[in-house]
C-alpha positions as semicolon CSV with decimal commas, in nm:
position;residue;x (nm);y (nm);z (nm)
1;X;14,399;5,848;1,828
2;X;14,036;5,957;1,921
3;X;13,970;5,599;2,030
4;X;14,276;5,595;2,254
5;X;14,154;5,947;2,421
6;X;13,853;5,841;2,510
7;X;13,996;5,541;2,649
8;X;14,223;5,773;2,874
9;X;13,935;5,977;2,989
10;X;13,854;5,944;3,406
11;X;13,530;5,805;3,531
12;X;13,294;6,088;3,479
13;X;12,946;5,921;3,536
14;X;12,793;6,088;3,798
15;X;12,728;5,917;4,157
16;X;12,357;5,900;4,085
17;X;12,441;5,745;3,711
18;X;12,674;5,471;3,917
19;X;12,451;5,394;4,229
20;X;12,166;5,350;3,948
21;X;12,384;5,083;3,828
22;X;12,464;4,876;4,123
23;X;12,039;4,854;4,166
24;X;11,992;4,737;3,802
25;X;12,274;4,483;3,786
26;X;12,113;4,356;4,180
27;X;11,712;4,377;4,075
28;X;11,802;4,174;3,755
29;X;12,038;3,956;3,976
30;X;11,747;3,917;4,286
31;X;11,411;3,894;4,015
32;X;11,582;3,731;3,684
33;X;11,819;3,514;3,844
34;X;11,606;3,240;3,958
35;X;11,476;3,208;3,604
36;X;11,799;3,133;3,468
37;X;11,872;2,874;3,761
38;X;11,501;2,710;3,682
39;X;11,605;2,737;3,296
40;X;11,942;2,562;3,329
41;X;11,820;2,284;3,600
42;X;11,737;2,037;3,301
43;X;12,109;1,991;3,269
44;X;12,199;1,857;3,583
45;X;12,509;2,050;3,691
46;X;12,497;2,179;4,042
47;X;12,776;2,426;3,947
48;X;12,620;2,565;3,636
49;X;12,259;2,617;3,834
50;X;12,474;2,799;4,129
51;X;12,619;3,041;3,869
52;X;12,329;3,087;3,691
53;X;12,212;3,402;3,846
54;X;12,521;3,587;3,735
55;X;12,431;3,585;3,403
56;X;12,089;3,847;3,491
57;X;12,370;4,042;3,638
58;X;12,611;4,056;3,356
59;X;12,277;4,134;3,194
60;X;12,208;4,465;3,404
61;X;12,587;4,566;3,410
62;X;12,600;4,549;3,036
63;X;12,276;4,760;3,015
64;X;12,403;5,020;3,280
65;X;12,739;5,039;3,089
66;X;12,527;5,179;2,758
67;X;12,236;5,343;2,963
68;X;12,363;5,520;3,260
69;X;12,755;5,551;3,263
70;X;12,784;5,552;2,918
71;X;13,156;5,505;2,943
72;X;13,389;5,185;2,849
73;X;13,430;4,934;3,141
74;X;13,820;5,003;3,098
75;X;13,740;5,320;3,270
76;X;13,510;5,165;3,535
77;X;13,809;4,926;3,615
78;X;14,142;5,145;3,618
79;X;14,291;5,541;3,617
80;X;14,527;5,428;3,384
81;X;14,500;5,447;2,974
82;X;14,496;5,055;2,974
83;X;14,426;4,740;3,165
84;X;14,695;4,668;3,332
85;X;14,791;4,325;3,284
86;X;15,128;4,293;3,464
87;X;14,935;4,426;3,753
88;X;14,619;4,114;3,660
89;X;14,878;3,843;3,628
90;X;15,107;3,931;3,931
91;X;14,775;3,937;4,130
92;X;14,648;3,608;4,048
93;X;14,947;3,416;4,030
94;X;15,050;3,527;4,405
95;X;14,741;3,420;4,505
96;X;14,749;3,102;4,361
97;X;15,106;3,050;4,453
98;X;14,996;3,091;4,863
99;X;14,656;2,892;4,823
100;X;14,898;2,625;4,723
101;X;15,103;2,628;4,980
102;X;14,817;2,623;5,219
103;X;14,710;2,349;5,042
104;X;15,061;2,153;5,077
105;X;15,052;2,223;5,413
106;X;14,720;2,055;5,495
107;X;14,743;1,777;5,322
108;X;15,077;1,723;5,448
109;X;14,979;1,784;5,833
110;X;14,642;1,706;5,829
111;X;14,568;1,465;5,527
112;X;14,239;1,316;5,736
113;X;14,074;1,618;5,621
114;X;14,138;1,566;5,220
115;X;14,000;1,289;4,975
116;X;14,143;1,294;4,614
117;X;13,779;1,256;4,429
118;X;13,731;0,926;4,164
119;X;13,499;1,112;3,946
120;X;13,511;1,060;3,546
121;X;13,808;1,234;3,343
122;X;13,578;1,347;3,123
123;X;13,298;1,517;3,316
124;X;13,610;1,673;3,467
125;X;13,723;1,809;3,193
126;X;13,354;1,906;3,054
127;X;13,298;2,081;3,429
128;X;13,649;2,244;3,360
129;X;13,540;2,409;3,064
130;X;13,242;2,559;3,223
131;X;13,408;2,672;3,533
132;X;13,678;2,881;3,262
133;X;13,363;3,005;3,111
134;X;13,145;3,090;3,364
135;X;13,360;3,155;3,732
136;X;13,522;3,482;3,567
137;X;13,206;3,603;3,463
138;X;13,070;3,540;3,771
139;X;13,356;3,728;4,034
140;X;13,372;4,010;3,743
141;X;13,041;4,095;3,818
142;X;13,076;4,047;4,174
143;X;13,351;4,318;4,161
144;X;13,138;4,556;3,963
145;X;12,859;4,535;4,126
146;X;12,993;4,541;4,520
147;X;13,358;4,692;4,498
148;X;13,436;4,896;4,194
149;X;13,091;5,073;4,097
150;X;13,075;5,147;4,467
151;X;13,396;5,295;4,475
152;X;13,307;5,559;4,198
153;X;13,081;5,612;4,386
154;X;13,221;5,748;4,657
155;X;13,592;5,856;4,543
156;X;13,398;6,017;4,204
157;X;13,686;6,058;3,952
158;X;14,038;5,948;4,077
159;X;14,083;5,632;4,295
160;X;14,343;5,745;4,465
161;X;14,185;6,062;4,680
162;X;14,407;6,070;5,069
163;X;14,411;5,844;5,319
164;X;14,103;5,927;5,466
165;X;13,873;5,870;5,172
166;X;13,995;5,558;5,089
167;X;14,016;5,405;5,462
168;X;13,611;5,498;5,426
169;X;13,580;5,345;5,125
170;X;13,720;5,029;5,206
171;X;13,518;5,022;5,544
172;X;13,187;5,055;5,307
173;X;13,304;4,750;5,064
174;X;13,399;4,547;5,317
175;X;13,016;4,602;5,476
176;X;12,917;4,578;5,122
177;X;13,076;4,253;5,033
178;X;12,966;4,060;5,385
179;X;12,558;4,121;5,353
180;X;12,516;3,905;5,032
181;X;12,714;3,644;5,148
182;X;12,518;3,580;5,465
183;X;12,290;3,331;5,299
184;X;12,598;3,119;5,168
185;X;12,629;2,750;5,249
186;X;12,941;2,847;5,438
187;X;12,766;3,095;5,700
188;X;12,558;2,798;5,786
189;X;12,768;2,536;5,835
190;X;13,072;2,763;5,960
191;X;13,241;2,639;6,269
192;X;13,224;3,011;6,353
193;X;13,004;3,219;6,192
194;X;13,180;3,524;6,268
195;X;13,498;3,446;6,122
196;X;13,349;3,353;5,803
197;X;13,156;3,660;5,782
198;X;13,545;3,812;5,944
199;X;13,693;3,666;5,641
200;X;13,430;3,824;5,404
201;X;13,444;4,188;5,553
202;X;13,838;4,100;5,555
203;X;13,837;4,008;5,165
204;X;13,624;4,333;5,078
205;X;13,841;4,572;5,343
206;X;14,211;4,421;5,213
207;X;14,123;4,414;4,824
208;X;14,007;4,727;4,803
209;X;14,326;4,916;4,996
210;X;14,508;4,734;4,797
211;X;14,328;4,868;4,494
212;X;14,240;5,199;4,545
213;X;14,642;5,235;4,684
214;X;14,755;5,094;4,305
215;X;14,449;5,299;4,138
216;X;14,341;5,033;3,933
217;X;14,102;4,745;3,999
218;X;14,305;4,458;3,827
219;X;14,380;4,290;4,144
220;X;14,068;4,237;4,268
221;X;13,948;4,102;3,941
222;X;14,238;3,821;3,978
223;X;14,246;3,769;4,319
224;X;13,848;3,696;4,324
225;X;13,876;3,535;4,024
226;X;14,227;3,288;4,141
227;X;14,060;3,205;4,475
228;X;13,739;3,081;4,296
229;X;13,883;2,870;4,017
230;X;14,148;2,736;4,302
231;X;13,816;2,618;4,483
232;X;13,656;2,495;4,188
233;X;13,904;2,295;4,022
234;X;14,208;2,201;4,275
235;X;14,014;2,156;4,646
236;X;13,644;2,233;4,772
237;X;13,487;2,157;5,029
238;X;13,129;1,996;5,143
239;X;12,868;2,194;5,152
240;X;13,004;2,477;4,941
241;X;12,833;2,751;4,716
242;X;13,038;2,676;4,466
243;X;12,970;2,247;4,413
244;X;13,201;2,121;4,124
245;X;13,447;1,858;4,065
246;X;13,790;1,930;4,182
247;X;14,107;1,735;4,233
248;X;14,064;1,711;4,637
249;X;13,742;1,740;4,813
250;X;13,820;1,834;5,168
251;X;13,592;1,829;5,466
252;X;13,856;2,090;5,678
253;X;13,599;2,317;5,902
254;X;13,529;2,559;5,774
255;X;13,493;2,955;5,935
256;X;13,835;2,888;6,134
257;X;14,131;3,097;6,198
258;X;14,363;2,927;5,968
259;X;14,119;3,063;5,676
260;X;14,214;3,436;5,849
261;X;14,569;3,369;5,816
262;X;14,509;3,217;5,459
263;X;14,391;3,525;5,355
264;X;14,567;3,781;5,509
265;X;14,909;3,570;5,402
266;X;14,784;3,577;5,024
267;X;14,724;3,955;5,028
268;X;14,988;4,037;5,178
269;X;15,180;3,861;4,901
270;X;14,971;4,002;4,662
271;X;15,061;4,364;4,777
272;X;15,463;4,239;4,799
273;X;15,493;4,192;4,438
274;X;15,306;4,443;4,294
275;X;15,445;4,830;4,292
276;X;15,377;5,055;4,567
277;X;15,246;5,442;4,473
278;X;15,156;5,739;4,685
279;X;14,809;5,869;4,727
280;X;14,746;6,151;4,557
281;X;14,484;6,405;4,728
């Protein structure tokens, strides 16, 4: 019973406590990071050397869980006594569910753009295994550090605070989640560069209405999670930040408007099947 209290207890860290956080878990990403790349090069897997940074930032999250908020991440992620996994697995299967009908859809109407890669069945499956291991890892922290630690943040206890507050919020984590990814591959090679960093401020704004509307973070956690694996292991493109070994390889543009109406289609889907709540002020 005392375990199950605590459990049920809001976020109480204070905003300092928090915004202490997001620093560690980024200085250990930014200064340890490229260790753990240089460490892990030997082994020859582009994928595992991309990801490799993510571990110094698991490291700093799981040292500002027990040093600053001092509270279990159950609380960081939800206002709810539990995880909510009907919430998780509604999330990521409706996003997975639209990414393959996009994906249907090109290859039916554009199948110039899609190869169906030769590689061994084996280092498939070996990549596979490190892709379960290591992609949730990686968009977990990744929601931590740029969506849900900023939200306490700035909504303090509750997630669900009025419309205003959470309109602001969403504005900040959408700003938040388009800086870092200004260095990816994709900015660079983007057939627009401001829809891909559209889609990014798009993916932060979207996500974290839809979050801070259901008062939990689950859906983020899957939808981040579903659109990365879907990338790794059923159809990536050239170039991207995330090289691996999937079923198609496609060479699609990309930093177009159909990725826009990808997006907004999947969350919208996303929102459709999961239960709708008021905001409480």
């Amino acid at each position: 019973m005392e375990k199950e209290r605590k459990i049920q207890e809001p976020y109480a860290a204070s905003p300092l406590a928090s915004s202490l956080s997001v620093v560690l878990a980024l200085t250990l990403w930014l200064s340890l990071g490229p260790t753990f790349t240089i460490l892990l090069q030997p082994f020859h897997l582009p994928y595992l050397t991309a990801n490799a940074p993510f571990l110094a930032m698991a490291l700093g999250i799981v040292l500002a869980r027990y040093a600053l908020v001092k509270q279990p991440f159950i609380v960081w992620v939800t206002d709810e006594h539990a995880f909510n996994f009907s919430r998780f697995t509604r999330s990521f299967l409706a996003y997975t569910g639209m990414a393959t009908v996009f994906l249907l859809y090109g290859l039916t109407t554009q199948p110039y753009y899609y190869t169906k890669t030769a590689d061994p069945l084996l280092s498939k499956v070996f990549l596979f295994v490190l892709i379960l291991m290591f992609t949730p890892l990686q968009t977990t922290c990744e929601e931590i550090t740029f969506r849900i630690l900023p939200s306490r943040v700035l909504l303090r206890t509750r997630l669900q605070r009025g419309l205003l507050p959470t309109v602001l919020t969403s504005l900040f984590i959408a700003f938040l989640f388009t800086v870092p990814h200004l260095s990816n591959h994709e900015v660079q090679q983007a057939h627009s560069r401001f829809l891909v960093l559209a889609y990014y401020a798009l993916f932060g704004l979207s996500v974290t209405l839809l979050c801070l509307e259901q008062g939990g973070f689950e859906p983020a956690l899957a939808i981040h999670a579903a659109n990365n694996l879907f990338v790794a292991v059923v159809c990536n493109y050239q170039g991207s930040s995330l090289p691996s070994l999937p079923i198609w390889q496609t060479t699609r543009p990309v930093g177009t408007v159909f990725d826009l109406v990808q997006l907004m289609c999947s969350i919208a889907l996303v929102s459709l099947v999961l239960p709708h709540r008021t905001h409480k002020n």
